Amino acid sequence: FQNVIAIINLIAIIHIFKKEVFMITNNSALLNVMSKSLDAYYLRNEAISNNIANVDTPNYKRKDVKFEEFLKDELDNINRTSNIGNSNRTSTSGINGIRPEIYEQETDSMYRIDGCNVDIDNEMSELVKNQMRYSVVLSQLNKQFSAMRTAMGR
């Protein structure tokens, strides 16, 4: 049942991602966003894998990656700027500054005596969601490159 909920949440996230990202009309900015997203999802995969490997390590704190918030803020900034008449703001300059960030997740409510806050079921669910996100973005990136090749007559 938890996997079904995870898939439903993932579909909602993908919808939001597509809606936000595809508002960008500049092709290089779009490719840059997709590239940054793939980097973030790869980094998150590493963090989740480390969480799973340390599920039995006393006092280990779960790690995650902060990226989507940074991306949303930058896309909001681009949309805000373009709404006031500066249509050239869809450049990649702000997007280039986005860097995924690993952080340690502290929780006040420990459910384990050993101080470890890793829940293996949650990590496995997050791993599946993250792999699906990676696959969706990679597929979209491949479609973009295919369209570019077609436009060049290759």
Coordinates of N, CA, C and O in Angstrom, one line a residue:
F1 N 0.8 -1.2 0.0 CA 0.0 0.0 0.0 C 0.9 1.3 0.0 O 0.5 2.2 -0.7
Q2 N 2.0 1.2 0.7 CA 2.8 2.4 0.8 C 3.5 2.7 -0.6 O 3.6 3.8 -0.9
N3 N 3.7 1.7 -1.4 CA 4.3 1.9 -2.7 C 3.3 2.5 -3.6 O 3.6 3.3 -4.5
V4 N 2.0 2.2 -3.5 CA 0.9 2.8 -4.3 C 0.9 4.3 -4.0 O 0.8 5.1 -4.9
I5 N 0.9 4.6 -2.7 CA 0.9 6.0 -2.3 C 2.1 6.7 -2.8 O 2.0 7.9 -3.3
A6 N 3.3 6.1 -2.8 CA 4.5 6.7 -3.3 C 4.4 6.9 -4.8 O 4.8 8.0 -5.3
I7 N 3.8 6.0 -5.5 CA 3.6 6.2 -7.0 C 2.7 7.4 -7.3 O 2.9 8.2 -8.2
I8 N 1.6 7.5 -6.5 CA 0.6 8.6 -6.7 C 1.3 9.9 -6.4 O 1.2 10.8 -7.2
N9 N 2.1 9.9 -5.3 CA 2.8 11.2 -5.0 C 3.8 11.5 -6.1 O 4.0 12.7 -6.5
L10 N 4.5 10.5 -6.7 CA 5.5 10.7 -7.7 C 4.8 11.3 -9.0 O 5.3 12.2 -9.6
I11 N 3.6 10.8 -9.3 CA 2.9 11.3 -10.5 C 2.6 12.7 -10.3 O 2.7 13.6 -11.2
A12 N 2.2 13.1 -9.1 CA 1.9 14.5 -8.8 C 3.1 15.4 -8.9 O 3.1 16.5 -9.5
I13 N 4.2 14.9 -8.4 CA 5.5 15.6 -8.5 C 5.9 15.8 -9.9 O 6.4 16.8 -10.3
I14 N 5.8 14.7 -10.7 CA 6.2 14.8 -12.1 C 5.3 15.8 -12.8 O 5.8 16.6 -13.6
H15 N 4.0 15.8 -12.5 CA 3.1 16.8 -13.1 C 3.6 18.2 -12.8 O 3.6 19.1 -13.7
I16 N 3.9 18.5 -11.5 CA 4.3 19.8 -11.1 C 5.7 20.1 -11.8 O 5.9 21.3 -12.3
F17 N 6.6 19.2 -11.8 CA 7.9 19.4 -12.5 C 7.7 19.8 -13.9 O 8.3 20.8 -14.4
K18 N 6.9 19.0 -14.6 CA 6.7 19.3 -16.1 C 6.0 20.7 -16.2 O 6.4 21.4 -17.1
K19 N 5.1 21.0 -15.4 CA 4.4 22.3 -15.5 C 5.4 23.4 -15.3 O 5.4 24.4 -16.1
E20 N 6.2 23.3 -14.3 CA 7.1 24.4 -13.9 C 8.2 24.5 -15.0 O 8.6 25.6 -15.5
V21 N 8.9 23.4 -15.3 CA 10.0 23.4 -16.2 C 9.6 23.8 -17.6 O 10.3 24.5 -18.3
F22 N 8.5 23.3 -18.1 CA 8.2 23.5 -19.5 C 7.6 24.9 -19.8 O 7.2 25.2 -20.9
M23 N 7.5 25.7 -18.7 CA 7.2 27.1 -18.9 C 8.4 27.9 -19.4 O 8.3 29.0 -19.9
I24 N 9.5 27.3 -19.3 CA 10.8 27.9 -19.9 C 10.8 27.7 -21.4 O 10.6 26.6 -21.9
T25 N 10.9 28.8 -22.1 CA 10.9 28.8 -23.5 C 12.3 28.7 -24.1 O 12.4 28.3 -25.3
N26 N 13.3 29.1 -23.4 CA 14.6 29.0 -23.9 C 15.1 27.6 -23.8 O 15.2 27.0 -22.8
N27 N 15.5 27.0 -25.0 CA 15.9 25.6 -25.1 C 17.1 25.3 -24.2 O 17.1 24.3 -23.6
S28 N 18.1 26.2 -24.2 CA 19.3 25.9 -23.4 C 19.0 25.9 -22.0 O 19.6 25.1 -21.2
A29 N 18.1 26.8 -21.5 CA 17.7 26.8 -20.1 C 16.9 25.5 -19.7 O 17.2 25.0 -18.7
L30 N 16.1 25.1 -20.6 CA 15.4 23.8 -20.4 C 16.4 22.6 -20.3 O 16.3 21.8 -19.3
L31 N 17.3 22.6 -21.2 CA 18.3 21.5 -21.1 C 19.2 21.6 -19.8 O 19.5 20.6 -19.2
N32 N 19.4 22.8 -19.4 CA 20.2 23.1 -18.2 C 19.4 22.6 -17.0 O 20.0 22.0 -16.1
V33 N 18.1 22.9 -16.9 CA 17.3 22.4 -15.8 C 17.3 20.9 -15.8 O 17.4 20.3 -14.7
M34 N 17.1 20.3 -16.9 CA 17.1 18.8 -16.9 C 18.4 18.3 -16.5 O 18.4 17.3 -15.7
S35 N 19.5 18.8 -16.9 CA 20.8 18.4 -16.5 C 21.0 18.5 -15.0 O 21.5 17.6 -14.4
K36 N 20.7 19.7 -14.5 CA 20.8 19.9 -13.0 C 19.9 18.9 -12.3 O 20.3 18.4 -11.2
S37 N 18.7 18.6 -12.8 CA 17.8 17.7 -12.2 C 18.4 16.3 -12.1 O 18.4 15.6 -11.1
L38 N 19.0 15.9 -13.2 CA 19.7 14.6 -13.3 C 20.8 14.5 -12.2 O 21.0 13.5 -11.5
D39 N 21.6 15.6 -12.1 CA 22.7 15.6 -11.1 C 22.1 15.5 -9.7 O 22.7 14.7 -8.9
A40 N 21.0 16.2 -9.5 CA 20.4 16.1 -8.1 C 19.9 14.7 -7.8 O 20.0 14.2 -6.7
Y41 N 19.2 14.1 -8.8 CA 18.6 12.8 -8.6 C 19.7 11.8 -8.4 O 19.6 10.8 -7.6
Y42 N 20.8 11.9 -9.1 CA 22.0 11.0 -8.9 C 22.5 11.2 -7.5 O 22.8 10.2 -6.8
L43 N 22.7 12.4 -7.0 CA 23.2 12.7 -5.7 C 22.2 12.1 -4.6 O 22.7 11.5 -3.6
R44 N 20.9 12.3 -4.9 CA 19.9 11.8 -3.9 C 20.0 10.2 -3.9 O 19.8 9.6 -2.8
N45 N 20.2 9.6 -5.0 CA 20.4 8.2 -5.1 C 21.5 7.7 -4.2 O 21.4 6.7 -3.5
E46 N 22.6 8.5 -4.2 CA 23.8 8.2 -3.4 C 23.4 8.3 -1.9 O 23.8 7.5 -1.1
A47 N 22.7 9.4 -1.6 CA 22.3 9.6 -0.2 C 21.4 8.5 0.3 O 21.6 8.0 1.4
I48 N 20.4 8.2 -0.5 CA 19.5 7.1 -0.1 C 20.3 5.8 0.1 O 20.0 5.0 1.0
S49 N 21.1 5.5 -0.8 CA 21.9 4.2 -0.7 C 22.8 4.2 0.5 O 22.9 3.2 1.2
N50 N 23.3 5.4 0.9 CA 24.1 5.5 2.2 C 23.2 5.3 3.4 O 23.5 4.6 4.4
N51 N 21.9 5.8 3.3 CA 21.0 5.6 4.4 C 20.7 4.2 4.5 O 20.6 3.6 5.7
I52 N 20.4 3.5 3.4 CA 20.1 2.0 3.5 C 21.3 1.3 4.1 O 21.1 0.4 4.9
A53 N 22.5 1.6 3.6 CA 23.7 0.9 4.1 C 23.9 1.1 5.6 O 24.5 0.3 6.3
N54 N 23.4 2.2 6.1 CA 23.6 2.6 7.5 C 22.4 2.4 8.4 O 22.3 2.9 9.5
V55 N 21.5 1.6 7.9 CA 20.2 1.4 8.7 C 20.4 0.8 10.1 O 19.7 1.1 11.0
D56 N 21.5 0.1 10.3 CA 21.8 -0.5 11.6 C 22.9 0.2 12.3 O 23.4 -0.3 13.3
T57 N 23.3 1.3 11.8 CA 24.4 2.1 12.5 C 23.9 3.0 13.6 O 23.1 3.8 13.3
P58 N 24.3 2.7 14.8 CA 23.8 3.6 15.9 C 24.1 5.1 15.7 O 25.2 5.4 15.2
N59 N 23.1 5.9 16.0 CA 23.3 7.4 15.9 C 23.4 7.9 14.5 O 23.8 9.1 14.4
Y60 N 23.3 7.1 13.5 CA 23.3 7.6 12.1 C 22.1 8.4 11.9 O 21.0 8.1 12.2
K61 N 22.3 9.6 11.2 CA 21.2 10.5 10.9 C 21.0 10.4 9.4 O 21.9 10.5 8.6
R62 N 19.7 10.2 9.0 CA 19.3 10.2 7.6 C 19.8 11.4 6.8 O 19.7 12.5 7.3
K63 N 20.2 11.2 5.6 CA 20.6 12.3 4.7 C 19.7 12.4 3.5 O 19.1 11.4 3.1
D64 N 19.5 13.6 3.1 CA 18.7 13.8 1.9 C 19.3 14.9 1.1 O 20.2 15.6 1.5
V65 N 18.7 15.2 -0.1 CA 19.2 16.2 -0.9 C 18.1 17.3 -1.1 O 17.0 17.0 -1.4
K66 N 18.6 18.5 -1.0 CA 17.7 19.7 -1.2 C 18.0 20.2 -2.6 O 19.1 20.7 -2.9
F67 N 17.0 20.2 -3.5 CA 17.2 20.7 -4.8 C 15.9 21.3 -5.4 O 15.9 22.4 -5.9
E68 N 14.8 20.6 -5.2 CA 13.6 21.0 -5.8 C 13.1 22.4 -5.3 O 12.6 23.2 -6.1
E69 N 13.4 22.7 -4.1 CA 13.1 24.0 -3.5 C 13.9 25.1 -4.2 O 13.4 26.2 -4.6
F70 N 15.2 24.8 -4.4 CA 16.1 25.8 -5.1 C 15.6 26.0 -6.6 O 15.5 27.1 -7.0
L71 N 15.2 24.9 -7.2 CA 14.7 25.0 -8.6 C 13.4 25.8 -8.7 O 13.3 26.7 -9.5
K72 N 12.5 25.5 -7.8 CA 11.2 26.2 -7.8 C 11.4 27.7 -7.5 O 10.8 28.5 -8.2
D73 N 12.3 28.0 -6.6 CA 12.6 29.4 -6.3 C 13.1 30.1 -7.6 O 12.7 31.2 -7.9
E74 N 14.1 29.5 -8.2 CA 14.6 30.1 -9.4 C 13.6 30.2 -10.6 O 13.6 31.2 -11.2
L75 N 12.8 29.2 -10.8 CA 11.7 29.3 -11.8 C 10.7 30.3 -11.5 O 10.3 31.0 -12.3
D76 N 10.4 30.4 -10.2 CA 9.5 31.5 -9.8 C 10.1 32.9 -10.1 O 9.4 33.8 -10.5
N77 N 11.4 33.0 -9.8 CA 12.1 34.2 -10.1 C 12.1 34.6 -11.6 O 11.9 35.7 -11.9
I78 N 12.3 33.5 -12.4 CA 12.3 33.7 -13.8 C 10.9 34.2 -14.3 O 10.8 35.1 -15.0
N79 N 9.9 33.5 -13.7 CA 8.5 33.9 -14.1 C 8.1 35.3 -13.7 O 7.5 36.0 -14.4
R80 N 8.5 35.6 -12.5 CA 8.3 36.9 -11.9 C 8.9 38.0 -12.8 O 8.3 39.0 -13.1
T81 N 10.2 37.8 -13.1 CA 10.9 38.7 -13.9 C 10.3 38.8 -15.3 O 10.2 39.9 -15.9
S82 N 10.0 37.7 -15.9 CA 9.4 37.8 -17.3 C 8.0 38.4 -17.3 O 7.6 39.0 -18.3
N83 N 7.3 38.4 -16.2 CA 6.0 39.0 -16.1 C 6.1 40.5 -16.0 O 5.1 41.2 -16.3
I84 N 7.2 41.0 -15.6 CA 7.4 42.5 -15.6 C 8.0 43.0 -16.9 O 8.5 44.2 -16.9
G85 N 8.1 42.2 -17.9 CA 8.5 42.7 -19.2 C 9.9 42.3 -19.6 O 10.3 42.7 -20.7
N86 N 10.7 41.7 -18.8 CA 12.0 41.3 -19.2 C 12.0 39.8 -19.7 O 12.3 38.9 -19.0
S87 N 11.7 39.6 -20.9 CA 11.5 38.3 -21.5 C 12.9 37.6 -21.7 O 12.9 36.4 -21.9
N88 N 14.0 38.3 -21.6 CA 15.3 37.6 -21.7 C 15.7 36.9 -20.4 O 16.8 36.4 -20.4
R89 N 15.0 37.0 -19.4 CA 15.4 36.4 -18.1 C 15.4 34.9 -18.1 O 15.8 34.3 -17.1
T90 N 14.9 34.3 -19.1 CA 14.9 32.8 -19.2 C 16.3 32.3 -19.5 O 16.5 31.1 -19.9
S91 N 17.3 33.1 -19.3 CA 18.7 32.6 -19.6 C 19.1 31.6 -18.5 O 18.4 31.5 -17.5
T92 N 20.2 31.0 -18.7 CA 20.6 29.9 -17.8 C 21.5 30.5 -16.7 O 21.9 29.7 -15.8
S93 N 21.6 31.8 -16.6 CA 22.5 32.3 -15.5 C 22.1 32.0 -14.1 O 22.9 31.5 -13.3
G94 N 20.8 32.2 -13.8 CA 20.3 31.8 -12.5 C 20.3 30.3 -12.2 O 20.6 29.8 -11.2
I95 N 19.9 29.6 -13.3 CA 19.8 28.1 -13.2 C 21.2 27.5 -13.0 O 21.4 26.5 -12.2
N96 N 22.2 28.1 -13.6 CA 23.6 27.6 -13.4 C 24.0 27.7 -11.9 O 24.9 26.9 -11.5
G97 N 23.5 28.6 -11.2 CA 23.9 28.7 -9.8 C 23.2 27.7 -8.8 O 23.6 27.6 -7.7
I98 N 22.2 27.0 -9.3 CA 21.5 26.0 -8.5 C 22.5 24.8 -8.3 O 23.0 24.2 -9.2
R99 N 22.7 24.5 -7.0 CA 23.5 23.3 -6.6 C 22.7 22.4 -5.6 O 22.3 22.9 -4.6
P100 N 22.5 21.2 -6.0 CA 21.9 20.3 -5.0 C 22.7 20.2 -3.7 O 24.0 20.3 -3.8
E101 N 22.1 20.1 -2.6 CA 22.8 20.2 -1.3 C 22.4 19.0 -0.4 O 21.2 18.8 -0.2
I102 N 23.3 18.3 0.1 CA 23.1 17.2 1.0 C 22.9 17.8 2.4 O 23.7 18.6 2.8
Y103 N 21.9 17.3 3.1 CA 21.8 17.8 4.5 C 21.4 16.6 5.3 O 20.9 15.6 4.9
E104 N 21.7 16.7 6.6 CA 21.4 15.7 7.6 C 20.0 16.0 8.2 O 19.8 17.1 8.7
Q105 N 19.2 15.0 8.2 CA 17.8 15.2 8.7 C 17.7 14.8 10.1 O 17.7 13.7 10.5
E106 N 17.6 15.9 10.9 CA 17.4 15.7 12.4 C 15.9 15.6 12.7 O 15.1 16.3 12.1
T107 N 15.6 14.7 13.5 CA 14.2 14.6 14.0 C 14.1 14.6 15.5 O 15.0 14.0 16.1
D108 N 13.1 15.2 16.0 CA 12.9 15.2 17.4 C 12.3 13.9 17.9 O 12.6 13.5 19.0
S109 N 11.6 13.2 17.1 CA 10.9 12.0 17.5 C 11.7 10.8 16.9 O 11.6 10.4 15.8
M110 N 12.5 10.2 17.8 CA 13.3 9.0 17.4 C 12.4 7.8 17.7 O 11.8 7.7 18.8
Y111 N 12.3 7.0 16.7 CA 11.5 5.8 17.0 C 12.4 4.6 17.3 O 11.9 3.5 17.5
R112 N 13.7 4.8 17.3 CA 14.6 3.7 17.7 C 15.5 4.1 18.8 O 15.9 5.3 18.9
I113 N 15.7 3.2 19.7 CA 16.6 3.4 20.9 C 18.0 3.7 20.5 O 18.6 4.5 21.2
D114 N 18.5 3.2 19.4 CA 19.9 3.4 19.1 C 20.2 4.7 18.5 O 21.4 5.1 18.1
G115 N 19.2 5.6 18.3 CA 19.4 7.0 17.8 C 19.5 7.1 16.3 O 19.6 8.2 15.8
C116 N 19.4 6.0 15.6 CA 19.3 6.0 14.1 C 17.9 6.4 13.7 O 16.9 5.9 14.2
N117 N 17.8 7.4 12.8 CA 16.5 7.8 12.3 C 16.1 7.3 10.9 O 15.3 7.8 10.2
V118 N 16.8 6.2 10.4 CA 16.5 5.6 9.1 C 15.4 4.6 9.2 O 15.5 3.7 10.0
D119 N 14.4 4.8 8.4 CA 13.3 3.8 8.3 C 13.5 3.1 6.9 O 13.4 3.7 5.9
I120 N 13.8 1.8 6.9 CA 14.2 1.1 5.7 C 13.0 1.1 4.7 O 13.2 1.2 3.5
D121 N 11.8 1.0 5.2 CA 10.6 1.0 4.3 C 10.5 2.4 3.5 O 10.3 2.4 2.3
N122 N 10.7 3.4 4.3 CA 10.7 4.8 3.7 C 11.8 5.0 2.7 O 11.6 5.5 1.6
E123 N 13.0 4.5 3.0 CA 14.2 4.6 2.1 C 13.9 3.9 0.8 O 14.3 4.4 -0.2
M124 N 13.4 2.7 0.9 CA 13.1 1.9 -0.3 C 12.1 2.6 -1.2 O 12.3 2.7 -2.4
S125 N 11.1 3.2 -0.5 CA 10.1 3.9 -1.3 C 10.7 5.2 -1.9 O 10.4 5.5 -3.1
E126 N 11.5 5.9 -1.2 CA 12.2 7.1 -1.7 C 13.1 6.7 -2.9 O 13.3 7.5 -3.8
L127 N 13.8 5.6 -2.8 CA 14.7 5.1 -3.8 C 13.9 4.9 -5.1 O 14.3 5.3 -6.2
V128 N 12.8 4.2 -5.0 CA 11.9 4.0 -6.2 C 11.5 5.3 -6.8 O 11.5 5.5 -8.0
K129 N 11.0 6.2 -6.0 CA 10.5 7.5 -6.5 C 11.6 8.2 -7.2 O 11.4 8.8 -8.2
N130 N 12.8 8.2 -6.5 CA 13.9 8.9 -7.1 C 14.4 8.3 -8.4 O 14.7 9.1 -9.4
Q131 N 14.4 7.0 -8.5 CA 14.8 6.4 -9.8 C 13.7 6.7 -10.9 O 14.1 6.8 -12.0
M132 N 12.5 6.7 -10.5 CA 11.4 7.1 -11.5 C 11.6 8.5 -12.0 O 11.5 8.8 -13.2
R133 N 11.9 9.4 -11.1 CA 12.1 10.8 -11.4 C 13.3 10.9 -12.4 O 13.2 11.6 -13.4
Y134 N 14.4 10.2 -12.1 CA 15.6 10.2 -12.9 C 15.2 9.7 -14.3 O 15.6 10.3 -15.3
S135 N 14.4 8.6 -14.4 CA 14.0 8.0 -15.7 C 13.2 9.0 -16.5 O 13.3 9.1 -17.7
V136 N 12.2 9.7 -15.8 CA 11.4 10.6 -16.5 C 12.2 11.8 -17.1 O 12.0 12.1 -18.3
V137 N 13.0 12.3 -16.3 CA 13.8 13.5 -16.8 C 14.8 13.0 -17.9 O 14.9 13.7 -18.9
L138 N 15.4 11.9 -17.8 CA 16.3 11.4 -18.8 C 15.5 11.1 -20.1 O 16.0 11.5 -21.2
S139 N 14.3 10.6 -20.0 CA 13.5 10.4 -21.2 C 13.1 11.7 -21.8 O 13.2 11.8 -23.1
Q140 N 12.8 12.7 -21.1 CA 12.5 14.0 -21.6 C 13.7 14.6 -22.3 O 13.6 15.3 -23.3
L141 N 14.9 14.5 -21.6 CA 16.1 15.0 -22.2 C 16.4 14.3 -23.5 O 16.8 15.0 -24.5
N142 N 16.2 13.0 -23.6 CA 16.4 12.3 -24.9 C 15.5 12.8 -25.9 O 15.9 12.9 -27.1
K143 N 14.2 13.1 -25.6 CA 13.3 13.6 -26.5 C 13.7 15.0 -27.1 O 13.6 15.3 -28.2
Q144 N 14.3 15.8 -26.2 CA 14.8 17.1 -26.6 C 15.9 17.0 -27.6 O 15.9 17.7 -28.6
F145 N 16.9 16.1 -27.3 CA 18.0 15.9 -28.2 C 17.5 15.3 -29.5 O 18.0 15.7 -30.6
S146 N 16.5 14.4 -29.5 CA 16.0 13.8 -30.7 C 15.4 14.9 -31.5 O 15.5 15.0 -32.8
A147 N 14.6 15.8 -30.9 CA 14.0 16.9 -31.6 C 15.0 17.8 -32.2 O 14.8 18.3 -33.4
M148 N 16.1 18.1 -31.5 CA 17.2 18.9 -32.0 C 17.8 18.3 -33.2 O 18.2 19.0 -34.2
R149 N 18.1 17.0 -33.1 CA 18.7 16.2 -34.3 C 17.8 16.3 -35.5 O 18.2 16.5 -36.6
T150 N 16.5 16.1 -35.3 CA 15.5 16.2 -36.4 C 15.5 17.6 -37.0 O 15.5 17.7 -38.2
A151 N 15.6 18.6 -36.2 CA 15.6 20.0 -36.7 C 16.8 20.3 -37.5 O 16.8 21.1 -38.4
M152 N 17.9 19.6 -37.2 CA 19.2 19.8 -37.9 C 19.3 18.9 -39.1 O 20.2 18.9 -39.9
G153 N 18.2 18.1 -39.3 CA 18.2 17.2 -40.5 C 19.0 15.9 -40.4 O 19.5 15.4 -41.4
R154 N 19.3 15.5 -39.2 CA 20.1 14.3 -39.0 C 19.3 13.1 -38.5 O 18.4 13.1 -37.9

